[in-house]
mmCIF file of C-alpha atoms and ligand atoms in Angstrom:
data_model
loop_
_atom_site.group_PDB
_atom_site.id
_atom_site.type_symbol
_atom_site.label_atom_id
_atom_site.label_comp_id
_atom_site.label_asym_id
_atom_site.label_seq_id
_atom_site.Cartn_x
_atom_site.Cartn_y
_atom_site.Cartn_z
ATOM 1 C CA UNK Q 1 21.475 78.847 -16.293
ATOM 2 C CA UNK Q 2 20.347 75.750 -14.462
ATOM 3 C CA UNK Q 3 18.287 73.009 -16.424
ATOM 4 C CA UNK Q 4 15.106 74.047 -17.704
ATOM 5 C CA UNK Q 5 11.822 72.104 -18.964
ATOM 6 C CA UNK Q 6 9.406 72.952 -21.623
ATOM 7 C CA UNK Q 7 5.878 72.054 -20.723
ATOM 8 C CA UNK Q 8 3.449 71.627 -23.530
ATOM 9 C CA UNK Q 9 -0.389 71.389 -23.280
ATOM 10 C CA UNK Q 10 -2.168 70.861 -26.420
ATOM 11 C CA UNK Q 11 -5.727 71.249 -26.251
ATOM 12 C CA UNK Q 12 -8.165 70.795 -29.215
ATOM 13 C CA UNK Q 13 -7.721 74.335 -30.581
ATOM 14 C CA UNK Q 14 -5.128 75.795 -28.178
ATOM 15 C CA UNK Q 15 -1.697 74.950 -27.140
ATOM 16 C CA UNK Q 16 -0.406 76.279 -23.766
ATOM 17 C CA UNK Q 17 3.351 76.217 -23.133
ATOM 18 C CA UNK Q 18 5.874 77.176 -20.296
ATOM 19 C CA UNK Q 19 9.586 77.016 -19.699
ATOM 20 C CA UNK Q 20 10.337 76.316 -16.165
ATOM 21 C CA UNK Q 21 13.667 76.433 -14.513
ATOM 22 C CA UNK Q 22 15.258 76.072 -10.817
ATOM 23 C CA UNK Q 23 13.686 72.369 -10.389
ATOM 24 C CA UNK Q 24 10.347 73.914 -11.824
ATOM 25 C CA UNK Q 25 10.246 76.719 -9.345
ATOM 26 C CA UNK Q 26 10.837 79.660 -11.723
ATOM 27 C CA UNK Q 27 8.638 80.314 -14.886
ATOM 28 C CA UNK Q 28 10.987 81.846 -17.616
ATOM 29 C CA UNK Q 29 8.435 82.080 -20.155
ATOM 30 C CA UNK Q 30 4.853 81.109 -20.838
ATOM 31 C CA UNK Q 31 2.249 81.580 -23.381
ATOM 32 C CA UNK Q 32 -0.504 80.328 -25.521
ATOM 33 C CA UNK Q 33 -1.413 79.584 -29.114
ATOM 34 C CA UNK Q 34 -5.241 80.252 -29.630
ATOM 35 C CA UNK Q 35 -7.879 79.495 -32.080
ATOM 36 C CA UNK Q 36 -5.737 76.827 -33.773
ATOM 37 C CA UNK Q 37 -7.576 75.529 -36.929
ATOM 38 C CA UNK Q 38 -9.168 78.865 -37.515
ATOM 39 C CA UNK Q 39 -7.689 81.557 -39.991
ATOM 40 C CA UNK Q 40 -7.129 84.027 -37.256
ATOM 41 C CA UNK Q 41 -4.691 81.915 -34.827
ATOM 42 C CA UNK Q 42 -2.300 83.697 -32.716
ATOM 43 C CA UNK Q 43 0.622 82.856 -30.288
ATOM 44 C CA UNK Q 44 1.279 85.024 -27.309
ATOM 45 C CA UNK Q 45 4.499 85.001 -25.363
ATOM 46 C CA UNK Q 46 4.742 86.102 -21.885
ATOM 47 C CA UNK Q 47 8.064 86.767 -20.409
ATOM 48 C CA UNK Q 48 8.770 88.923 -17.367
ATOM 49 C CA UNK Q 49 5.493 90.559 -17.349
ATOM 50 C CA UNK Q 50 5.806 91.655 -21.059
ATOM 51 C CA UNK Q 51 3.478 90.131 -23.652
ATOM 52 C CA UNK Q 52 3.869 89.720 -27.235
ATOM 53 C CA UNK Q 53 1.527 88.381 -29.799
ATOM 54 C CA UNK Q 54 2.198 87.111 -33.407
ATOM 55 C CA UNK Q 55 -0.261 85.670 -35.852
ATOM 56 C CA UNK Q 56 0.082 82.020 -36.832
ATOM 57 C CA UNK Q 57 -0.954 81.912 -40.485
ATOM 58 C CA UNK Q 58 -0.794 78.191 -40.650
ATOM 59 C CA UNK Q 59 -2.873 77.902 -37.570
ATOM 60 C CA UNK Q 60 -1.616 74.409 -36.632
ATOM 61 C CA UNK Q 61 -0.425 72.778 -33.406
ATOM 62 C CA UNK Q 62 2.974 72.000 -35.274
ATOM 63 C CA UNK Q 63 3.282 75.698 -36.498
ATOM 64 C CA UNK Q 64 2.849 76.782 -32.824
ATOM 65 C CA UNK Q 65 5.559 74.539 -31.745
ATOM 66 C CA UNK Q 66 7.769 75.769 -34.653
ATOM 67 C CA UNK Q 67 7.260 79.310 -33.731
ATOM 68 C CA UNK Q 68 8.079 78.243 -30.007
ATOM 69 C CA UNK Q 69 11.352 76.825 -31.166
ATOM 70 C CA UNK Q 70 12.214 79.945 -33.249
ATOM 71 C CA UNK Q 71 11.728 82.252 -30.327
ATOM 72 C CA UNK Q 72 13.984 80.058 -28.366
ATOM 73 C CA UNK Q 73 16.428 79.889 -31.107
ATOM 74 C CA UNK Q 74 16.841 83.550 -30.642
ATOM 75 C CA UNK Q 75 17.445 83.041 -27.009
ATOM 76 C CA UNK Q 76 20.315 80.231 -26.833
ATOM 77 C CA UNK Q 77 20.911 80.496 -23.287
ATOM 78 C CA UNK Q 78 17.263 79.201 -22.598
ATOM 79 C CA UNK Q 79 17.328 76.758 -25.517
ATOM 80 C CA UNK Q 80 20.786 75.338 -24.390
ATOM 81 C CA UNK Q 81 19.372 74.643 -20.755
ATOM 82 C CA UNK Q 82 16.638 72.767 -22.099
ATOM 83 C CA UNK Q 83 16.980 69.278 -20.863
ATOM 84 C CA UNK Q 84 13.431 67.927 -21.337
ATOM 85 C CA UNK Q 85 9.829 68.445 -22.487
ATOM 86 C CA UNK Q 86 6.817 67.591 -20.584
ATOM 87 C CA UNK Q 87 3.514 66.943 -22.365
ATOM 88 C CA UNK Q 88 0.154 67.121 -20.646
ATOM 89 C CA UNK Q 89 -1.957 64.323 -21.782
ATOM 90 C CA UNK Q 90 -5.743 64.208 -20.989
ATOM 91 C CA UNK Q 91 -6.586 60.506 -21.336
ATOM 92 C CA UNK Q 92 -4.382 57.716 -20.316
ATOM 93 C CA UNK Q 93 -6.913 54.859 -20.283
ATOM 94 C CA UNK Q 94 -5.908 51.999 -18.294
ATOM 95 C CA UNK Q 95 -2.763 51.754 -20.035
ATOM 96 C CA UNK Q 96 -0.789 54.565 -18.071
ATOM 97 C CA UNK Q 97 -1.028 54.793 -14.261
ATOM 98 C CA UNK Q 98 2.153 57.129 -14.024
ATOM 99 C CA UNK Q 99 4.256 59.510 -16.191
ATOM 100 C CA UNK Q 100 6.446 57.803 -18.768
ATOM 101 C CA UNK Q 101 9.137 58.623 -21.177
ATOM 102 C CA UNK Q 102 7.753 58.953 -24.747
ATOM 103 C CA UNK Q 103 8.768 56.533 -27.443
ATOM 104 C CA UNK Q 104 6.513 54.993 -30.237
ATOM 105 C CA UNK Q 105 4.915 52.493 -27.999
ATOM 106 C CA UNK Q 106 3.750 55.240 -25.765
ATOM 107 C CA UNK Q 107 2.408 57.465 -28.642
ATOM 108 C CA UNK Q 108 0.536 54.265 -29.861
ATOM 109 C CA UNK Q 109 -0.891 53.694 -26.592
ATOM 110 C CA UNK Q 110 -2.137 57.248 -26.207
ATOM 111 C CA UNK Q 111 -3.739 56.834 -29.642
ATOM 112 C CA UNK Q 112 -5.498 53.640 -28.627
ATOM 113 C CA UNK Q 113 -7.086 55.761 -25.927
ATOM 114 C CA UNK Q 114 -8.230 58.405 -28.358
ATOM 115 C CA UNK Q 115 -11.902 57.195 -28.599
ATOM 116 C CA UNK Q 116 -12.500 58.561 -24.999
ATOM 117 C CA UNK Q 117 -11.001 62.116 -25.738
ATOM 118 C CA UNK Q 118 -11.342 62.369 -29.573
ATOM 119 C CA UNK Q 119 -10.760 66.201 -29.555
ATOM 120 C CA UNK Q 120 -7.592 66.118 -27.181
ATOM 121 C CA UNK Q 121 -5.573 62.999 -27.952
ATOM 122 C CA UNK Q 122 -4.946 63.651 -31.623
ATOM 123 C CA UNK Q 123 -3.812 67.129 -30.646
ATOM 124 C CA UNK Q 124 -1.503 65.623 -28.110
ATOM 125 C CA UNK Q 125 -0.014 63.310 -30.519
ATOM 126 C CA UNK Q 126 0.520 66.068 -33.074
ATOM 127 C CA UNK Q 127 2.471 68.116 -30.427
ATOM 128 C CA UNK Q 128 4.552 65.204 -29.554
ATOM 129 C CA UNK Q 129 5.767 64.469 -33.077
ATOM 130 C CA UNK Q 130 6.346 68.172 -33.690
ATOM 131 C CA UNK Q 131 8.441 68.513 -30.386
ATOM 132 C CA UNK Q 132 10.355 65.124 -31.225
ATOM 133 C CA UNK Q 133 11.136 66.727 -34.701
ATOM 134 C CA UNK Q 134 12.001 70.079 -33.650
ATOM 135 C CA UNK Q 135 13.862 69.398 -30.505
ATOM 136 C CA UNK Q 136 15.915 66.351 -31.556
ATOM 137 C CA UNK Q 137 17.421 64.533 -28.791
ATOM 138 C CA UNK Q 138 15.711 66.287 -26.100
ATOM 139 C CA UNK Q 139 13.962 63.480 -24.083
ATOM 140 C CA UNK Q 140 10.201 63.951 -23.857
ATOM 141 C CA UNK Q 141 7.601 62.767 -21.105
ATOM 142 C CA UNK Q 142 3.882 62.115 -21.171
ATOM 143 C CA UNK Q 143 1.776 63.305 -17.918
ATOM 144 C CA UNK Q 144 -1.573 61.966 -17.695
ATOM 145 C CA UNK Q 145 -4.588 63.556 -16.177
ATOM 146 C CA UNK Q 146 -6.086 60.035 -15.538
ATOM 147 C CA UNK Q 147 -3.219 58.383 -14.019
ATOM 148 C CA UNK Q 148 -3.600 59.580 -10.313
ATOM 149 C CA UNK Q 149 -7.003 57.942 -10.354
ATOM 150 C CA UNK Q 150 -5.760 54.390 -11.382
ATOM 151 C CA UNK Q 151 -5.736 53.739 -7.585
ATOM 152 C CA UNK Q 152 -9.529 53.597 -7.293
ATOM 153 C CA UNK Q 153 -11.119 50.143 -6.363
ATOM 154 C CA UNK Q 154 -13.149 48.482 -9.010
ATOM 155 C CA UNK Q 155 -16.310 49.215 -6.649
ATOM 156 C CA UNK Q 156 -15.553 52.941 -7.489
ATOM 157 C CA UNK Q 157 -14.647 52.869 -11.066
ATOM 158 C CA UNK Q 158 -17.118 50.436 -12.505
ATOM 159 C CA UNK Q 159 -20.350 51.825 -13.840
ATOM 160 C CA UNK Q 160 -23.302 49.672 -12.990
ATOM 161 C CA UNK Q 161 -23.879 48.480 -16.674
ATOM 162 C CA UNK Q 162 -23.214 45.080 -18.180
ATOM 163 C CA UNK Q 163 -19.646 43.835 -17.388
ATOM 164 C CA UNK Q 164 -19.226 42.883 -20.986
ATOM 165 C CA UNK Q 165 -19.083 46.578 -21.983
ATOM 166 C CA UNK Q 166 -16.274 47.234 -19.570
ATOM 167 C CA UNK Q 167 -14.362 44.045 -20.554
ATOM 168 C CA UNK Q 168 -14.838 44.608 -24.283
ATOM 169 C CA UNK Q 169 -14.669 48.505 -24.436
ATOM 170 C CA UNK Q 170 -13.132 49.636 -21.196
ATOM 171 C CA UNK Q 171 -16.079 51.779 -20.426
ATOM 172 C CA UNK Q 172 -15.372 52.874 -16.834
ATOM 173 C CA UNK Q 173 -14.876 55.782 -14.622
ATOM 174 C CA UNK Q 174 -11.291 57.294 -15.218
ATOM 175 C CA UNK Q 175 -11.351 60.625 -13.622
ATOM 176 C CA UNK Q 176 -9.392 63.772 -14.499
ATOM 177 C CA UNK Q 177 -7.504 66.614 -13.107
ATOM 178 C CA UNK Q 178 -5.152 64.021 -11.614
ATOM 179 C CA UNK Q 179 -2.062 66.091 -12.119
ATOM 180 C CA UNK Q 180 -3.622 68.861 -10.093
ATOM 181 C CA UNK Q 181 -4.914 66.601 -7.283
ATOM 182 C CA UNK Q 182 -1.333 65.104 -7.063
ATOM 183 C CA UNK Q 183 0.275 68.619 -6.843
ATOM 184 C CA UNK Q 184 -2.181 69.459 -4.069
ATOM 185 C CA UNK Q 185 -1.657 66.377 -2.217
ATOM 186 C CA UNK Q 186 2.215 66.969 -2.402
ATOM 187 C CA UNK Q 187 1.816 70.701 -1.507
ATOM 188 C CA UNK Q 188 -0.574 69.930 1.505
ATOM 189 C CA UNK Q 189 1.974 67.342 2.665
ATOM 190 C CA UNK Q 190 4.856 69.984 2.620
ATOM 191 C CA UNK Q 191 2.580 72.082 4.955
ATOM 192 C CA UNK Q 192 0.994 69.563 6.966
ATOM 193 C CA UNK Q 193 3.217 66.286 6.710
ATOM 194 C CA UNK Q 194 0.579 64.313 8.523
ATOM 195 C CA UNK Q 195 -1.800 64.662 5.780
ATOM 196 C CA UNK Q 196 0.011 61.758 3.959
ATOM 197 C CA UNK Q 197 -1.771 59.473 6.461
ATOM 198 C CA UNK Q 198 -5.102 61.336 6.441
ATOM 199 C CA UNK Q 199 -8.144 61.959 4.501
ATOM 200 C CA UNK Q 200 -8.146 64.677 2.180
ATOM 201 C CA UNK Q 201 -11.072 66.172 0.009
ATOM 202 C CA UNK Q 202 -10.204 68.230 -2.699
ATOM 203 C CA UNK Q 203 -12.533 70.525 -4.982
ATOM 204 C CA UNK Q 204 -10.619 71.513 -8.290
ATOM 205 C CA UNK Q 205 -13.156 74.146 -9.394
ATOM 206 C CA UNK Q 206 -12.310 76.087 -12.579
ATOM 207 C CA UNK Q 207 -14.286 76.254 -16.008
ATOM 208 C CA UNK Q 208 -13.925 72.287 -15.786
ATOM 209 C CA UNK Q 209 -14.564 71.200 -12.111
ATOM 210 C CA UNK Q 210 -14.353 67.950 -10.297
ATOM 211 C CA UNK Q 211 -13.896 66.645 -6.576
ATOM 212 C CA UNK Q 212 -11.496 63.911 -5.242
ATOM 213 C CA UNK Q 213 -10.957 61.956 -2.193
ATOM 214 C CA UNK Q 214 -7.394 61.252 -1.339
ATOM 215 C CA UNK Q 215 -6.775 58.799 1.461
ATOM 216 C CA UNK Q 216 -3.305 58.447 2.692
ATOM 217 C CA UNK Q 217 -1.937 60.051 -0.415
ATOM 218 C CA UNK Q 218 -4.076 57.819 -2.940
ATOM 219 C CA UNK Q 219 -6.900 58.712 -4.783
ATOM 220 C CA UNK Q 220 -9.955 56.806 -3.713
ATOM 221 C CA UNK Q 221 -12.798 58.450 -5.713
ATOM 222 C CA UNK Q 222 -13.313 61.348 -8.028
ATOM 223 C CA UNK Q 223 -16.457 62.947 -9.581
ATOM 224 C CA UNK Q 224 -15.528 62.831 -13.234
ATOM 225 C CA UNK Q 225 -16.110 59.664 -15.103
ATOM 226 C CA UNK Q 226 -15.087 58.241 -18.555
ATOM 227 C CA UNK Q 227 -14.914 61.707 -19.770
ATOM 228 C CA UNK Q 228 -14.933 65.043 -18.041
ATOM 229 C CA UNK Q 229 -18.625 65.361 -18.408
ATOM 230 C CA UNK Q 230 -19.647 63.499 -15.252
ATOM 231 C CA UNK Q 231 -19.955 64.977 -11.882
ATOM 232 C CA UNK Q 232 -20.211 68.681 -10.960
ATOM 233 C CA UNK Q 233 -22.075 71.351 -12.939
ATOM 234 C CA UNK Q 234 -19.249 73.270 -14.696
ATOM 235 C CA UNK Q 235 -18.819 76.298 -16.859
ATOM 236 C CA UNK Q 236 -20.610 74.916 -20.020
ATOM 237 C CA UNK Q 237 -20.817 71.073 -18.890
ATOM 238 C CA UNK Q 238 -24.042 69.932 -17.141
ATOM 239 C CA UNK Q 239 -22.216 67.165 -15.000
ATOM 240 C CA UNK Q 240 -24.174 64.200 -13.826
ATOM 241 C CA UNK Q 241 -27.981 63.919 -14.694
ATOM 242 C CA UNK Q 242 -30.443 61.250 -15.644
ATOM 243 C CA UNK Q 243 -28.889 59.703 -18.819
ATOM 244 C CA UNK Q 244 -32.406 59.542 -20.362
ATOM 245 C CA UNK Q 245 -32.359 63.274 -20.868
ATOM 246 C CA UNK Q 246 -29.837 62.715 -23.826
ATOM 247 C CA UNK Q 247 -32.405 60.944 -25.992
ATOM 248 C CA UNK Q 248 -35.149 63.302 -24.665
ATOM 249 C CA UNK Q 249 -33.152 66.257 -25.845
ATOM 250 C CA UNK Q 250 -32.212 64.831 -29.109
ATOM 251 C CA UNK Q 251 -35.992 63.651 -30.010
ATOM 252 C CA UNK Q 252 -37.402 66.948 -28.645
ATOM 253 C CA UNK Q 253 -34.994 69.269 -30.642
ATOM 254 C CA UNK Q 254 -34.812 66.858 -33.663
ATOM 255 C CA UNK Q 255 -31.159 66.529 -33.401
ATOM 256 C CA UNK Q 256 -28.603 63.576 -33.308
ATOM 257 C CA UNK Q 257 -27.404 62.190 -29.861
ATOM 258 C CA UNK Q 258 -23.980 63.729 -30.792
ATOM 259 C CA UNK Q 259 -25.523 67.092 -31.136
ATOM 260 C CA UNK Q 260 -27.510 66.639 -27.912
ATOM 261 C CA UNK Q 261 -24.193 65.632 -26.259
ATOM 262 C CA UNK Q 262 -22.801 68.912 -27.382
ATOM 263 C CA UNK Q 263 -25.646 70.801 -25.766
ATOM 264 C CA UNK Q 264 -24.565 68.848 -22.498
ATOM 265 C CA UNK Q 265 -20.802 69.665 -23.010
ATOM 266 C CA UNK Q 266 -20.959 73.197 -24.393
ATOM 267 C CA UNK Q 267 -24.247 74.992 -23.766
ATOM 268 C CA UNK Q 268 -25.048 73.764 -20.156
ATOM 269 C CA UNK Q 269 -23.695 74.348 -16.629
ATOM 270 C CA UNK Q 270 -23.386 78.019 -15.493
ATOM 271 C CA UNK Q 271 -23.798 79.112 -18.956
ATOM 272 C CA UNK Q 272 -26.987 77.199 -19.593
ATOM 273 C CA UNK Q 273 -28.648 78.283 -16.367
ATOM 274 C CA UNK Q 274 -27.561 81.713 -16.233
ATOM 275 C CA UNK Q 275 -28.185 82.365 -19.896
ATOM 276 C CA UNK Q 276 -25.250 84.889 -19.693
ATOM 277 C CA UNK Q 277 -21.893 83.486 -19.292
ATOM 278 C CA UNK Q 278 -19.845 80.478 -18.181
ATOM 279 C CA UNK Q 279 -17.437 82.704 -16.253
ATOM 280 C CA UNK Q 280 -17.699 82.667 -12.434
ATOM 281 C CA UNK Q 281 -16.405 86.345 -12.087
ATOM 282 C CA UNK Q 282 -18.898 87.552 -14.903
ATOM 283 C CA UNK Q 283 -21.792 85.868 -12.993
ATOM 284 C CA UNK Q 284 -20.666 87.290 -9.535
ATOM 285 C CA UNK Q 285 -20.650 90.848 -11.008
ATOM 286 C CA UNK Q 286 -24.123 90.176 -12.427
ATOM 287 C CA UNK Q 287 -25.345 88.860 -9.256
ATOM 288 C CA UNK Q 288 -24.051 92.020 -7.383
ATOM 289 C CA UNK Q 289 -26.130 94.091 -9.844
ATOM 290 C CA UNK Q 290 -29.313 92.009 -9.088
ATOM 291 C CA UNK Q 291 -29.319 89.377 -11.865
ATOM 292 C CA UNK Q 292 -31.204 86.476 -10.369
ATOM 293 C CA UNK Q 293 -30.248 83.961 -13.005
ATOM 294 C CA UNK Q 294 -26.733 84.614 -12.223
ATOM 295 C CA UNK Q 295 -27.309 83.890 -8.601
ATOM 296 C CA UNK Q 296 -29.311 80.899 -9.321
ATOM 297 C CA UNK Q 297 -26.311 79.497 -11.442
ATOM 298 C CA UNK Q 298 -23.747 80.092 -8.827
ATOM 299 C CA UNK Q 299 -26.041 78.633 -6.050
ATOM 300 C CA UNK Q 300 -26.689 75.579 -8.153
ATOM 301 C CA UNK Q 301 -22.864 75.107 -8.894
ATOM 302 C CA UNK Q 302 -22.097 75.465 -5.164
ATOM 303 C CA UNK Q 303 -24.937 73.161 -4.108
ATOM 304 C CA UNK Q 304 -23.881 70.335 -6.492
ATOM 305 C CA UNK Q 305 -20.399 70.711 -5.608
ATOM 306 C CA UNK Q 306 -21.098 70.036 -2.016
ATOM 307 C CA UNK Q 307 -23.104 66.991 -2.927
ATOM 308 C CA UNK Q 308 -20.341 65.589 -4.601
ATOM 309 C CA UNK Q 309 -17.748 66.409 -1.862
ATOM 310 C CA UNK Q 310 -20.012 64.363 0.467
ATOM 311 C CA UNK Q 311 -20.162 61.537 -2.159
ATOM 312 C CA UNK Q 312 -16.601 61.416 -3.079
ATOM 313 C CA UNK Q 313 -15.823 61.555 0.914
ATOM 314 C CA UNK Q 314 -17.559 58.280 1.434
ATOM 315 C CA UNK Q 315 -14.330 56.589 0.638
ATOM 316 C CA UNK Q 316 -12.321 58.343 3.480
ATOM 317 C CA UNK Q 317 -12.251 57.466 7.237
ATOM 318 C CA UNK Q 318 -12.433 61.119 8.192
ATOM 319 C CA UNK Q 319 -12.521 64.406 6.342
ATOM 320 C CA UNK Q 320 -9.337 65.705 8.019
ATOM 321 C CA UNK Q 321 -8.659 68.414 5.062
ATOM 322 C CA UNK Q 322 -10.824 70.141 2.437
ATOM 323 C CA UNK Q 323 -8.977 71.992 0.017
ATOM 324 C CA UNK Q 324 -10.305 74.366 -2.562
ATOM 325 C CA UNK Q 325 -8.268 74.963 -5.748
ATOM 326 C CA UNK Q 326 -8.696 75.972 -9.536
ATOM 327 C CA UNK Q 327 -9.897 79.380 -10.714
ATOM 328 C CA UNK Q 328 -12.863 79.517 -8.820
ATOM 329 C CA UNK Q 329 -12.087 77.450 -5.745
ATOM 330 C CA UNK Q 330 -8.918 79.807 -5.167
ATOM 331 C CA UNK Q 331 -10.735 82.963 -6.022
ATOM 332 C CA UNK Q 332 -14.463 83.057 -5.315
ATOM 333 C CA UNK Q 333 -15.156 83.557 -1.689
ATOM 334 C CA UNK Q 334 -18.998 83.487 -2.409
ATOM 335 C CA UNK Q 335 -18.611 80.003 -3.841
ATOM 336 C CA UNK Q 336 -16.496 78.543 -1.124
ATOM 337 C CA UNK Q 337 -18.886 79.884 1.626
ATOM 338 C CA UNK Q 338 -21.984 78.661 -0.297
ATOM 339 C CA UNK Q 339 -20.414 75.151 -0.588
ATOM 340 C CA UNK Q 340 -19.336 75.047 3.037
ATOM 341 C CA UNK Q 341 -22.960 76.297 4.177
ATOM 342 C CA UNK Q 342 -24.038 72.846 2.719
ATOM 343 C CA UNK Q 343 -21.432 71.038 4.678
ATOM 344 C CA UNK Q 344 -22.324 71.937 8.314
ATOM 345 C CA UNK Q 345 -23.744 68.614 8.945
ATOM 346 C CA UNK Q 346 -20.369 67.228 8.459
ATOM 347 C CA UNK Q 347 -18.820 69.817 10.897
ATOM 348 C CA UNK Q 348 -17.134 71.875 8.253
ATOM 349 C CA UNK Q 349 -17.237 75.516 8.987
ATOM 350 C CA UNK Q 350 -15.047 78.346 7.615
ATOM 351 C CA UNK Q 351 -14.037 81.729 8.919
ATOM 352 C CA UNK Q 352 -15.858 84.456 6.930
ATOM 353 C CA UNK Q 353 -12.854 87.063 7.311
ATOM 354 C CA UNK Q 354 -10.271 84.500 6.447
ATOM 355 C CA UNK Q 355 -12.558 83.289 3.405
ATOM 356 C CA UNK Q 356 -12.433 86.831 2.229
ATOM 357 C CA UNK Q 357 -8.853 86.705 1.327
ATOM 358 C CA UNK Q 358 -7.721 84.795 -1.766
ATOM 359 C CA UNK Q 359 -4.800 83.776 -3.958
ATOM 360 C CA UNK Q 360 -2.223 82.341 -1.521
ATOM 361 C CA UNK Q 361 -1.901 79.098 0.014
ATOM 362 C CA UNK Q 362 -3.752 79.494 3.595
ATOM 363 C CA UNK Q 363 -6.268 77.768 5.808
ATOM 364 C CA UNK Q 364 -9.782 79.478 6.401
ATOM 365 C CA UNK Q 365 -11.774 76.978 8.821
ATOM 366 C CA UNK Q 366 -13.080 78.473 12.023
ATOM 367 C CA UNK Q 367 -12.359 77.309 15.512
ATOM 368 C CA UNK Q 368 -15.424 74.974 15.692
ATOM 369 C CA UNK Q 369 -14.646 73.240 12.418
ATOM 370 C CA UNK Q 370 -13.486 69.551 12.560
ATOM 371 C CA UNK Q 371 -11.990 69.715 9.250
ATOM 372 C CA UNK Q 372 -9.158 71.907 8.115
ATOM 373 C CA UNK Q 373 -10.279 73.820 5.057
ATOM 374 C CA UNK Q 374 -7.587 75.226 2.755
ATOM 375 C CA UNK Q 375 -7.260 77.454 -0.273
ATOM 376 C CA UNK Q 376 -4.117 75.889 -2.269
ATOM 377 C CA UNK Q 377 -3.457 77.450 -5.864
ATOM 378 C CA UNK Q 378 -2.800 74.512 -8.194
ATOM 379 C CA UNK Q 379 0.386 74.113 -10.271
ATOM 380 C CA UNK Q 380 -0.091 71.554 -12.926
ATOM 381 C CA UNK Q 381 3.037 72.843 -15.003
ATOM 382 C CA UNK Q 382 5.282 72.377 -12.014
ATOM 383 C CA UNK Q 383 4.108 68.754 -11.519
ATOM 384 C CA UNK Q 384 4.805 68.105 -15.185
ATOM 385 C CA UNK Q 385 8.112 69.632 -15.009
ATOM 386 C CA UNK Q 386 9.047 67.628 -11.898
ATOM 387 C CA UNK Q 387 7.977 64.411 -13.324
ATOM 388 C CA UNK Q 388 9.841 65.073 -16.504
ATOM 389 C CA UNK Q 389 13.019 65.979 -14.355
ATOM 390 C CA UNK Q 390 12.650 62.668 -12.229
ATOM 391 C CA UNK Q 391 12.137 60.455 -15.541
ATOM 392 C CA UNK Q 392 15.171 62.027 -17.256
ATOM 393 C CA UNK Q 393 17.388 61.579 -14.194
ATOM 394 C CA UNK Q 394 16.286 57.826 -13.821
HETATM 395 P P1 LIG R 401 -9.640 77.825 -14.336
HETATM 396 O O1 LIG R 401 -10.392 76.961 -15.569
HETATM 397 O O2 LIG R 401 -9.087 77.114 -13.323
HETATM 398 O O3 LIG R 401 -8.722 78.727 -15.007
HETATM 399 O O4 LIG R 401 -10.745 78.614 -13.895
HETATM 400 C C1 LIG R 401 -11.604 79.654 -14.435
HETATM 401 C C2 LIG R 401 -12.817 80.262 -13.770
HETATM 402 O O5 LIG R 401 -12.219 80.968 -12.478
HETATM 403 C C3 LIG R 401 -13.654 81.130 -14.401
HETATM 404 O O6 LIG R 401 -14.893 80.784 -14.144
HETATM 405 C C4 LIG R 401 -13.261 82.450 -13.667
HETATM 406 O O7 LIG R 401 -14.223 83.389 -13.754
HETATM 407 C C5 LIG R 401 -13.026 81.949 -12.348
HETATM 408 N N1 LIG R 401 -12.349 82.962 -11.579
HETATM 409 C C6 LIG R 401 -11.174 83.434 -11.677
HETATM 410 N N2 LIG R 401 -10.762 84.547 -10.981
HETATM 411 C C7 LIG R 401 -11.819 84.716 -10.292
HETATM 412 C C8 LIG R 401 -12.310 85.554 -9.073
HETATM 413 N N3 LIG R 401 -11.599 86.649 -8.767
HETATM 414 N N4 LIG R 401 -13.508 85.620 -8.557
HETATM 415 C C9 LIG R 401 -14.301 84.584 -9.081
HETATM 416 N N5 LIG R 401 -14.024 83.649 -10.019
HETATM 417 C C10 LIG R 401 -12.969 83.749 -10.713
#
């Protein structure tokens, strides 16, 4: 078996993993540990279409990595082919502008960024220590969601607040989904090599959602900020709004600002408006049955996405390509059509028959469109595996 890479993505209460081989092209195994930190944690393995779930009595990230190791111990062909482990890291602050081999300095650097991602960074670090202990001698790589956006100019990444706050506390826009945007830029260049010299606008629309402008292969602006709360309306996040609302909500509801922030992170967005669900598919089904709130939530999502696409596009000379990706971007023809409807003034038009298709890489613009419009399924695991392979080979 050719070299394989274990990709680990530790979230606050979950751990997703995959083993990729053939230069990242083949997924041998994937799975997820869910409800970590609770009494009913489970670990699910998926291999060749078969699913197997076990309970995780300890319910920790470390016990999840230990069970993955145990599973691999029983499949020595895969275990012996493992040449590296790639970890997804949400926040690399200003310290990390590219993927790096993990050593103690790197772990310390990730810990220093933890105040910006307090739920994720500690989980990443636990996952790294567990993997280092359980897979001794296997090189480990950290791949950062923020790294791709380190090319933003100061005019784009600074907030118009006192400069001392930036100097002392590094309060600035960092942006996220960078691994996805890097993959999209690379994949588009495989199909359209000229795109590396052109202006590309990407909408990564999933439960978390953001936009990115990529000029000549480099990120020039993105909608998310110091945390993934800024920018687009999302599944449960409000996106950008007047910051005064935070204290209005806290005062009106008699809650702390941390609790008010929780409302904006976990109870807003599609869920807050529809009062039904954060899930686009559920809302589309409800809309089809006449639910007006579901339609309002979806239409607001589309309109606000279009606004941010235009705003991020101000860093491009031309919008040569518009790419939709993420669970919603790849699958929802309703949302894509509603977004492009708002972009007519920018000469972006899609073909409704092509837009009805989904799932594969394809272009869906109509003949009159001055911008090529694409659906490209993202593949962050592949990007993490490729970075891991490249760093190990260096
Ligand atoms: P992600 O976070 O990228 O996994 O995307 C999750 C979002 O994609 C959820 O809101 C899903 O409802 C949405 N999604 C997935 N498949 C479809 C579909 N066929 N139609 C509409 N939305 C979908």
